[in-house]
Coordinates of C-alpha atoms and ligand atoms in Angstrom, one line a residue:
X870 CA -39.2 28.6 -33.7
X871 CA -39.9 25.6 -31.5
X872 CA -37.2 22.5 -32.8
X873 CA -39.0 19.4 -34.0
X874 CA -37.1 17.1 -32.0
X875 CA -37.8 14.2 -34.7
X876 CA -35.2 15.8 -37.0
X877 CA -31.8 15.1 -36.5
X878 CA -31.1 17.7 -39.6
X879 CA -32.5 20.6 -40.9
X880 CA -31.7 22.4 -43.8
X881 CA -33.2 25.9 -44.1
X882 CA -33.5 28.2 -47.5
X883 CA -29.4 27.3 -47.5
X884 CA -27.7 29.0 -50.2
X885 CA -23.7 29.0 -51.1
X886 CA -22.1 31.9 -53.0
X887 CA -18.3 31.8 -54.8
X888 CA -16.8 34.9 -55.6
X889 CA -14.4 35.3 -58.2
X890 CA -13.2 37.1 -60.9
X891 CA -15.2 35.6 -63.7
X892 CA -18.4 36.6 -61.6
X893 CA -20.4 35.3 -58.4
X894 CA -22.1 32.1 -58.5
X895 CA -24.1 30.0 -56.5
X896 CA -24.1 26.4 -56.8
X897 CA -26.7 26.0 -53.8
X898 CA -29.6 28.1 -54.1
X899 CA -32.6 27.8 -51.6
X900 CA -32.0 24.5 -50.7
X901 CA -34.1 23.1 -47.8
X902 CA -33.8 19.7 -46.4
X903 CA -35.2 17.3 -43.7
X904 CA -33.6 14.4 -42.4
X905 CA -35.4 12.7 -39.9
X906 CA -34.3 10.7 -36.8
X907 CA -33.4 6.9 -37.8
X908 CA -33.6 7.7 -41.7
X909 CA -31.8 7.4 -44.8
X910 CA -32.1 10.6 -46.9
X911 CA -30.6 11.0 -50.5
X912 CA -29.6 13.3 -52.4
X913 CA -29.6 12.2 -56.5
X914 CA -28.3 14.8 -59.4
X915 CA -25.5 14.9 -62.2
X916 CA -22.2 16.3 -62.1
X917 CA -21.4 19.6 -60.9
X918 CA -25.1 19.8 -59.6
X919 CA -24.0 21.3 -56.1
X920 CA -24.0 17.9 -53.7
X921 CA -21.0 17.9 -52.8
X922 CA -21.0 21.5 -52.0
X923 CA -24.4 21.5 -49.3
X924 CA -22.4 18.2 -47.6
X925 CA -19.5 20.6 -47.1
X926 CA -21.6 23.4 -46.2
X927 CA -23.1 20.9 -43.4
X928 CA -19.6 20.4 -41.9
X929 CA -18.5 23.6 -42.0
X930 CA -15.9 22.8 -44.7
X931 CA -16.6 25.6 -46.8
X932 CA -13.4 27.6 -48.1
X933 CA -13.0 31.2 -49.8
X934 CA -14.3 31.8 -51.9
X935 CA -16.9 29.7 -51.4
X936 CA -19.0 31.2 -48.8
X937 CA -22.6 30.3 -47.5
X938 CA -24.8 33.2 -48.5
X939 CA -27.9 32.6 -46.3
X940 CA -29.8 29.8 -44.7
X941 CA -29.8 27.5 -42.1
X942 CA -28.2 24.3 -40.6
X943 CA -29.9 23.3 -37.3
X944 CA -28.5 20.4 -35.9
X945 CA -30.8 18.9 -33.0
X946 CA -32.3 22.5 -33.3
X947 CA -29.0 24.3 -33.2
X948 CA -28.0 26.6 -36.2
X949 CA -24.5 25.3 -37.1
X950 CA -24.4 28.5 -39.5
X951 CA -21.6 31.0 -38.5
X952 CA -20.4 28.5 -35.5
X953 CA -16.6 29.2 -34.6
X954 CA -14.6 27.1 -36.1
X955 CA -13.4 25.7 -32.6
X956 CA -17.0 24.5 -31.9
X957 CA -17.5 23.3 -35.5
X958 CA -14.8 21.0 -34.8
X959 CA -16.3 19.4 -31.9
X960 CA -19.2 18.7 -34.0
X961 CA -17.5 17.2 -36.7
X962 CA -16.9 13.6 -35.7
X963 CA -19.1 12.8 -32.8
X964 CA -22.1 14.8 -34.2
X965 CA -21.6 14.4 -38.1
X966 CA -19.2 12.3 -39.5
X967 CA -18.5 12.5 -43.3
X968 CA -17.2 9.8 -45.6
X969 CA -15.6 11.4 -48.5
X970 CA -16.1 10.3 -52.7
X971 CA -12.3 9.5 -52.6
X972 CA -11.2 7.9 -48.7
X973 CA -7.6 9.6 -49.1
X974 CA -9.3 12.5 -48.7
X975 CA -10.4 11.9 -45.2
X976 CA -7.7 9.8 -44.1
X977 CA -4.1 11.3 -42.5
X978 CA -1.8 9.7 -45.1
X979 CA 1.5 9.6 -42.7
X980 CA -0.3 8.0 -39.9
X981 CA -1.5 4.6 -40.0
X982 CA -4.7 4.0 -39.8
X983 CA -5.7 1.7 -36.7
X984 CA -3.9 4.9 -34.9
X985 CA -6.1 7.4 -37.2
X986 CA -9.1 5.5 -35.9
X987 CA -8.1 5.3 -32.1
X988 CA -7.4 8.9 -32.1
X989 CA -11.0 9.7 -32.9
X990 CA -12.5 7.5 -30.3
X991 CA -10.4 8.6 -27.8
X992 CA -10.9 12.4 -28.9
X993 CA -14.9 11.6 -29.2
X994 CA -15.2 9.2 -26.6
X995 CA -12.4 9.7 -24.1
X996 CA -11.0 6.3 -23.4
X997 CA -7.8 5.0 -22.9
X998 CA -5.8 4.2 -25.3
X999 CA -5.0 0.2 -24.6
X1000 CA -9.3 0.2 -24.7
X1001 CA -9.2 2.3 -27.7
X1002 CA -6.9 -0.2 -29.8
X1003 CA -9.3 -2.8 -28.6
X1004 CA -12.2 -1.3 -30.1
X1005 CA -10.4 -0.1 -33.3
X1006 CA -9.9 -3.6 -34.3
X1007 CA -13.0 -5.0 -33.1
X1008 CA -14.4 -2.1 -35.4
X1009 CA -12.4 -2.8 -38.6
X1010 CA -13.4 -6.9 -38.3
X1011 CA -17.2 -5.4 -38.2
X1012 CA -17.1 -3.9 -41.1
X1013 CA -15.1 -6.7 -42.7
X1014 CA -11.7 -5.7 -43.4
X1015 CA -9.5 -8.9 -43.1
X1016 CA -6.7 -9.5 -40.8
X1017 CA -7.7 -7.0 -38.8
X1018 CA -4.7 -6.6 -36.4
X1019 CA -2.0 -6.3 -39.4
X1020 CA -4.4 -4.1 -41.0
X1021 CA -4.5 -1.8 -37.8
X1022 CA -0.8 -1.0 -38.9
X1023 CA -1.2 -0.1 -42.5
X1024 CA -0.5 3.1 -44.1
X1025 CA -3.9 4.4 -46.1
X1026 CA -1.5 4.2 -49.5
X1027 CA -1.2 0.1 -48.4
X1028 CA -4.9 -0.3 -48.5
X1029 CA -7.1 -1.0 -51.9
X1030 CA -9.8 1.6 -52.1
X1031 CA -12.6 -0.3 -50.9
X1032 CA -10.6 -1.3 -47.4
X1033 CA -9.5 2.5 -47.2
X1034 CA -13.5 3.5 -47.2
X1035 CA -14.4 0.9 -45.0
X1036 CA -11.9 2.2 -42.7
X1037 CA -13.6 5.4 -42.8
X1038 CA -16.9 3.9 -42.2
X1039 CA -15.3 2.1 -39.1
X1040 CA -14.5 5.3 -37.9
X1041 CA -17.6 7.3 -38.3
X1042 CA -19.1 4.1 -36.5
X1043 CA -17.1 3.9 -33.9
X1044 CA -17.7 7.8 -33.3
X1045 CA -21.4 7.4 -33.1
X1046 CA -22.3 10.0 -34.7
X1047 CA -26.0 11.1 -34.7
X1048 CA -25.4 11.8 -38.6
X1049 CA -23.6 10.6 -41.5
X1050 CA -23.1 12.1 -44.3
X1051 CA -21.9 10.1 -46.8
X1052 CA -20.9 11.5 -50.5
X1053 CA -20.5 9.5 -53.4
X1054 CA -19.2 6.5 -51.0
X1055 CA -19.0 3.6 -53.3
X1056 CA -18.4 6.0 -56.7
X1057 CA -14.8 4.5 -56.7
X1058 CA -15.3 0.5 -56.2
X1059 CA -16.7 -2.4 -58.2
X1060 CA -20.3 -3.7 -57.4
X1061 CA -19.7 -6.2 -54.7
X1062 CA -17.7 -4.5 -52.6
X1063 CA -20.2 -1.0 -53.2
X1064 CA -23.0 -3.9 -52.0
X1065 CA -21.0 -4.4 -48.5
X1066 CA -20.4 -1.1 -48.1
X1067 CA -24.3 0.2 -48.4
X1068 CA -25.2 -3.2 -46.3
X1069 CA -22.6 -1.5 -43.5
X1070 CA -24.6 1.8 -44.1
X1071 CA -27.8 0.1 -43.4
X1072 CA -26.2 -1.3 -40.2
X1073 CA -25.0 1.8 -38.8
X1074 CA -28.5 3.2 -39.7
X1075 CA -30.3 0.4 -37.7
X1076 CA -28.4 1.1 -34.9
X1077 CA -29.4 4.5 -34.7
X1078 CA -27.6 7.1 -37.4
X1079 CA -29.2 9.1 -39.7
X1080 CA -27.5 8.9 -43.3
X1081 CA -27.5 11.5 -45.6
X1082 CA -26.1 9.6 -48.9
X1083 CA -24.9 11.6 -52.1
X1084 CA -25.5 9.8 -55.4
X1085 CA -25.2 10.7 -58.8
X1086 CA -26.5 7.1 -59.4
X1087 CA -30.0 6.4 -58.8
X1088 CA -29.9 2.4 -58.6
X1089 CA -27.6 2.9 -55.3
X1090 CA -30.2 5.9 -54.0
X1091 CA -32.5 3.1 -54.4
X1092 CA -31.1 0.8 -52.8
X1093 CA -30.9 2.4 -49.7
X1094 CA -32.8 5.5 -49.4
X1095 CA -36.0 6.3 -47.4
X1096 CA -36.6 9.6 -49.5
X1097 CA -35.1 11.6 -52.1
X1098 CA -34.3 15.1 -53.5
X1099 CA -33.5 15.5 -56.9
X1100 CA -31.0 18.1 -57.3
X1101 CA -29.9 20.0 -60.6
X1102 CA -28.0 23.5 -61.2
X1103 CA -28.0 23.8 -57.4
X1104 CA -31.8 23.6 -56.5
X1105 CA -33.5 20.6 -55.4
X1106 CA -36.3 19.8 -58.2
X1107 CA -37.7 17.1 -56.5
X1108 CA -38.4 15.7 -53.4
X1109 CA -40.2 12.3 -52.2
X1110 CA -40.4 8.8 -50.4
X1111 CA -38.3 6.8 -52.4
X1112 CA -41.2 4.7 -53.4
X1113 CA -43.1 8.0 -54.9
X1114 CA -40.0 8.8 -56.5
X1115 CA -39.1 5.5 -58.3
X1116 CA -42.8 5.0 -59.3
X1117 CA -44.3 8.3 -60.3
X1118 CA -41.3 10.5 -60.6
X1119 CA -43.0 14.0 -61.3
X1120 CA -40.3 16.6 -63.0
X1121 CA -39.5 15.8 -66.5
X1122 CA -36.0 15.9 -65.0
X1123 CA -36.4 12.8 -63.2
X1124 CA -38.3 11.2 -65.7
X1125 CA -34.9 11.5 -68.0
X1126 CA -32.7 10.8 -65.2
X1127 CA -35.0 7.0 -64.6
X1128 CA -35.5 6.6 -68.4
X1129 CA -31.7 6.8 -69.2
X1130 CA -31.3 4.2 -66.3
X1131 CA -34.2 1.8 -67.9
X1132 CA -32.4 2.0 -71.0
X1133 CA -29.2 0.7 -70.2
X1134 CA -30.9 -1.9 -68.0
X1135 CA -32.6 -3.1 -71.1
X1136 CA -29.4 -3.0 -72.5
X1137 CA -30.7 -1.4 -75.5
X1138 CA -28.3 1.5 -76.9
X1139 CA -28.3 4.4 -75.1
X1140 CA -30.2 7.0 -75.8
X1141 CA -29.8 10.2 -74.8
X1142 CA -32.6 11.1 -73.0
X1143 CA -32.6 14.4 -71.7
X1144 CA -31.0 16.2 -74.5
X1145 CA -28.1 18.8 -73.6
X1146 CA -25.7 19.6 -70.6
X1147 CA -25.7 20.6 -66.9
X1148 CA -25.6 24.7 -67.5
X1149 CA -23.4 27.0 -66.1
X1150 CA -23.5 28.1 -63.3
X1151 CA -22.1 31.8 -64.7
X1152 CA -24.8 31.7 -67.4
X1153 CA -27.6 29.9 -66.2
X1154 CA -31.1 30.9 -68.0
X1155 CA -33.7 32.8 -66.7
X1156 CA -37.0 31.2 -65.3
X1157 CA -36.2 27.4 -65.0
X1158 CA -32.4 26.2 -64.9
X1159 CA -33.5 23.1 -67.2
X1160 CA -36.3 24.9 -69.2
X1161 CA -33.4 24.9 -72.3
X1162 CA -33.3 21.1 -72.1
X1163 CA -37.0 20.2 -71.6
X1164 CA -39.4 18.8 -73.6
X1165 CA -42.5 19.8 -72.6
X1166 CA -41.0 23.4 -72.0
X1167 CA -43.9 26.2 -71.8
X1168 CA -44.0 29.7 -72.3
X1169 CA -43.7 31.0 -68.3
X1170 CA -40.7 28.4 -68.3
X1171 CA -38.1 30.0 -69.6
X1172 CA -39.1 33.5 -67.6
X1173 CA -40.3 33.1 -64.0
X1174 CA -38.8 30.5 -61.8
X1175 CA -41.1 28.1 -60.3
X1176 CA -41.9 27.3 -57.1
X1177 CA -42.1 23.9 -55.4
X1178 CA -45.4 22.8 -55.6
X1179 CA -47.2 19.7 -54.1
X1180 CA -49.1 17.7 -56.1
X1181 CA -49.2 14.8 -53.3
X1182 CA -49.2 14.8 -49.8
X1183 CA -45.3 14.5 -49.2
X1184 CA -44.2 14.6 -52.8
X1185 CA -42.5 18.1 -54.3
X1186 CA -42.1 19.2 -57.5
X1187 CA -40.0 22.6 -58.8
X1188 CA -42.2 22.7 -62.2
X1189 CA -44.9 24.9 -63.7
X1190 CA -46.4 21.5 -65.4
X1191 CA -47.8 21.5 -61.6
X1192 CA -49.2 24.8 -60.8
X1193 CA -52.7 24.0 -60.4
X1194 CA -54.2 27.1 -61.2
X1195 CA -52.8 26.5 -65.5
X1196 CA -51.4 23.2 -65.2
X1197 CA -51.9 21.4 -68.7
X1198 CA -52.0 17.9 -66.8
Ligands
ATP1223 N1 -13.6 25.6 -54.7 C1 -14.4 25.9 -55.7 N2 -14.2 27.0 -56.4 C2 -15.0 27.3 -57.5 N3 -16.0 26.5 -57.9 C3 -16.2 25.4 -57.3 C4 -15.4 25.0 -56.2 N4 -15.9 23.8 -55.7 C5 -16.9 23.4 -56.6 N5 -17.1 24.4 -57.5 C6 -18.2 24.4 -58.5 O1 -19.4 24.3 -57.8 C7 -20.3 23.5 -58.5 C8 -20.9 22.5 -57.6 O2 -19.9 21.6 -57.3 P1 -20.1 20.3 -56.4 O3 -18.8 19.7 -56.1 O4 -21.0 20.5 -55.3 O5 -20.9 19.3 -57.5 P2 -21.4 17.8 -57.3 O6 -22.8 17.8 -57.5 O7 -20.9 17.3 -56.0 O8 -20.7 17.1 -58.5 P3 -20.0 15.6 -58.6 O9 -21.1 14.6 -58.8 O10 -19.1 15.7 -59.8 O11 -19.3 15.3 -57.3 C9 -19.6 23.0 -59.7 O12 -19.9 23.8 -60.8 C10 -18.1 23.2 -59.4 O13 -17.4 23.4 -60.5
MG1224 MG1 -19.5 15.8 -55.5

C-alpha cells in the first residue's frame, strides 16, 4: 500500500483483546483512525468506552492480558504493530510522546524532575548535559511553571497537579515529538489552569505536532479539536470536522452526549438524556452496542451491527437510521 505521507498516524481496523477467566473481551473493536500532519484529532466517549486503551495500544503499552488482536498502527507509514520492544522504545518519546490522565503516572517519582526532563532530551536529542539543563529550564518557564530553576529541583510529590502535567508537557515539547497523544490531560485540574494547559497544546501544535487528545468532556474536545470520533463500547460511532460534529451531530449517541452538555449549560436540572449505562463489555448485545439505550431503536438494530456509513462528504456515522437504501430519515 503506498503511505499517504500527509498522515502522521494511521490507525487500521485495530482491535484489542483481554483474556481472562471470566471470558475474552474486546474493548477496541475495528477501530480506524486518521490523524493528519499539523492536526488536532479527538477522541470523545464515556467511561470505560476503550480511549484509554487504543492510546496505549499506540505506544506499545499494552500488557497481558490485554493483547492487540489485529490491526494496524503505521507511523509515517511504518506498522508499529508487533515492533520489538527495543524499537518501540525508541519511538516512544521522540516519535510519540504521551501525557498521561494522572502526571504521576508518567513521571519517575524518586528522581526530580528538571533531571527527568534533561534525561529525555539528552536520550532524544543527544546533547550535553550543562546544554540540556539549559534547555530544561527554558522549557519549564515556556509552559509557565514559576521559579523555574527551584522548580528544576523538585520532587514530582512537591509539585500541585497542574505543575506536575505541565512538566510533562515540557517534556514531550522539548522531545519534539511528531505526535502527542494526550489522554484526559486536564481531567484532574480546575478550569483555569485546564485553559493554560490546552493554550500550551495549541502551541506545540502550531509548531508542528500532531495531537491526538482524549476526552470524556466534549466542551474541552471543542475547544481544541480539528475533528472528532465518538467512541462507545469500544467502536468509534462517529467521526467528523469538529464543526459537523458540534452542529449536526448525526448518531443519536452524540445527540445525548451534546444534549446532556446543553442542559447543564442552561443550568436547568439534569436530565438524563440518554437513558441507561455504558454495557459490558462481557455481555454486550447483539446488533448495535447502544441499540438497548436508544430511542429511535429499529427492528435490524438490535440484530445486525451496522456499518459506518456516510451521509456527508467527511462525516461518519455507525447507525442504520443512515443506510440509504431503508433509512426512515
Ligand atoms: N488491564 C486491564 N485488564 C482488564 N480490563 C481492563 C484493563 N484495562 C482496562 N480494562 C477494561 O477495558 C475497558 C476500556 O478501558 P479504558 O481504560 O480504555 O476506558 P476509557 O475509555 O479510557 O475510560 P475512562 O474515561 O474512565 O478513562 C474498560 O471496560 C476497562 O474496565
Ligand atoms: Mg481512560
Amino acid at each position: 500500500m503506498i503511505h499517504n505521507s500527509d498522515m502522521t498516524l494511521e490507525v487500521q481496523g485495530l482491535s484489542v483483546s483481554i483474556h481472562t477467566r471470566k471470558g475474552t473481551t474486546k474493548p477496541v473493536n475495528d477501530v480506524s483512525l486518521r490523524i493528519p500532519k499539523g492536526k488536532i484529532i479527538g477522541i470523545v466517549g464515556e467511561s470505560g468506552c476503550g480511549k484509554s486503551m487504543t492510546a496505549r495500544a499506540c505506544m506499545g503499552l499494552l500488557k497481558p492480558p490485554v493483547k492487540i488482536e489485529s490491526g494496524r498502527i503505521l507511523l509515517a507509514g511504518r506498522d508499529l504493530v508487533g515492533l520489538p520492544e527495543s524499537d518501540m522504545c525508541a519511538v516512544r518519546g521522540s516519535e510519540i510522546s504521551m501525557i498521561f490522565q494522572e502526571p504521576m503516572t508518567g513521571l519517575n517519582p524518586v528522581m526530580k524532575v528538571g533531571r527527568q526532563v534533561d534525561e529525555a532530551v539528552r536520550v532524544h536529542r543527544h546533547i550535553p548535559a550543562s546544554k540540556a539543563r539549559q534547555e530544561t529550564i527554558r522549557m519549564f518557564e515556556a509552559v509557565g511553571i514559576p521559579e523555574p530553576e527551584a522548580r528544576y529541583n523538585s520532587y514530582p510529590h512537591e509539585l500541585s497537579g497542574g505543575l506536575r502535567q505541565r512538566v510533562m508537557i515540557a517534556m514531550a515539547m522539548i522531545c519534539r515529538p511528531a505526535l502527542l497523544i494526550a489522554d484526559e490531560p486536564t481531567t484532574a485540574l480546575d478550569v483555569t489552569v485546564e485553559a493554560q494547559i490546552l493554550r500550551l497544546m495549541k502551541e506545540l501544535n502550531k509548531a508542528g505536532t500532531s495531537i491526538l487528545l482524549i476526552s470524556h468532556n466534549l466542551g474541552v474536545i471543542a475547544q481544541v479539536c480539528d475533528y472528532v470520533y465518538v467512541m462507545y463500547a469500544g467502536q468509534i460511532l462517529e467521526e467528523a470536522e469538529v464543526c459537523a460534529l458540534f452542529d449536526s451531530p448525526l448518531h443519536p449517541y452524540t445527540r445525548g452526549l451534546l444534549e446532556s452538555v446543553n442542559s447543564l449549560r442552561r443550568e436547568e436540572p439534569v436530565l438524563e438524556t440518554i437513558a441507561g449505562s455504558v454495557p459490558d463489555f462481557l455481555h454486550l448485545p447483539q446488533g448495535c452496542s447502544f441499540s438497548p439505550r436508544c430511542g429511535q431503536c429499529l427492528e435490524r438494530c438490535a440484530s445486525g451491527e451496522p456499518p459506518l456509513f456516510e451521509p456527508e462528504p467527511g462525516h461518519k456515522v455507525r447507525c442504520h437510521l443512515y443506510d440509504k437504501d431503508t433509512s426512515r430519515i
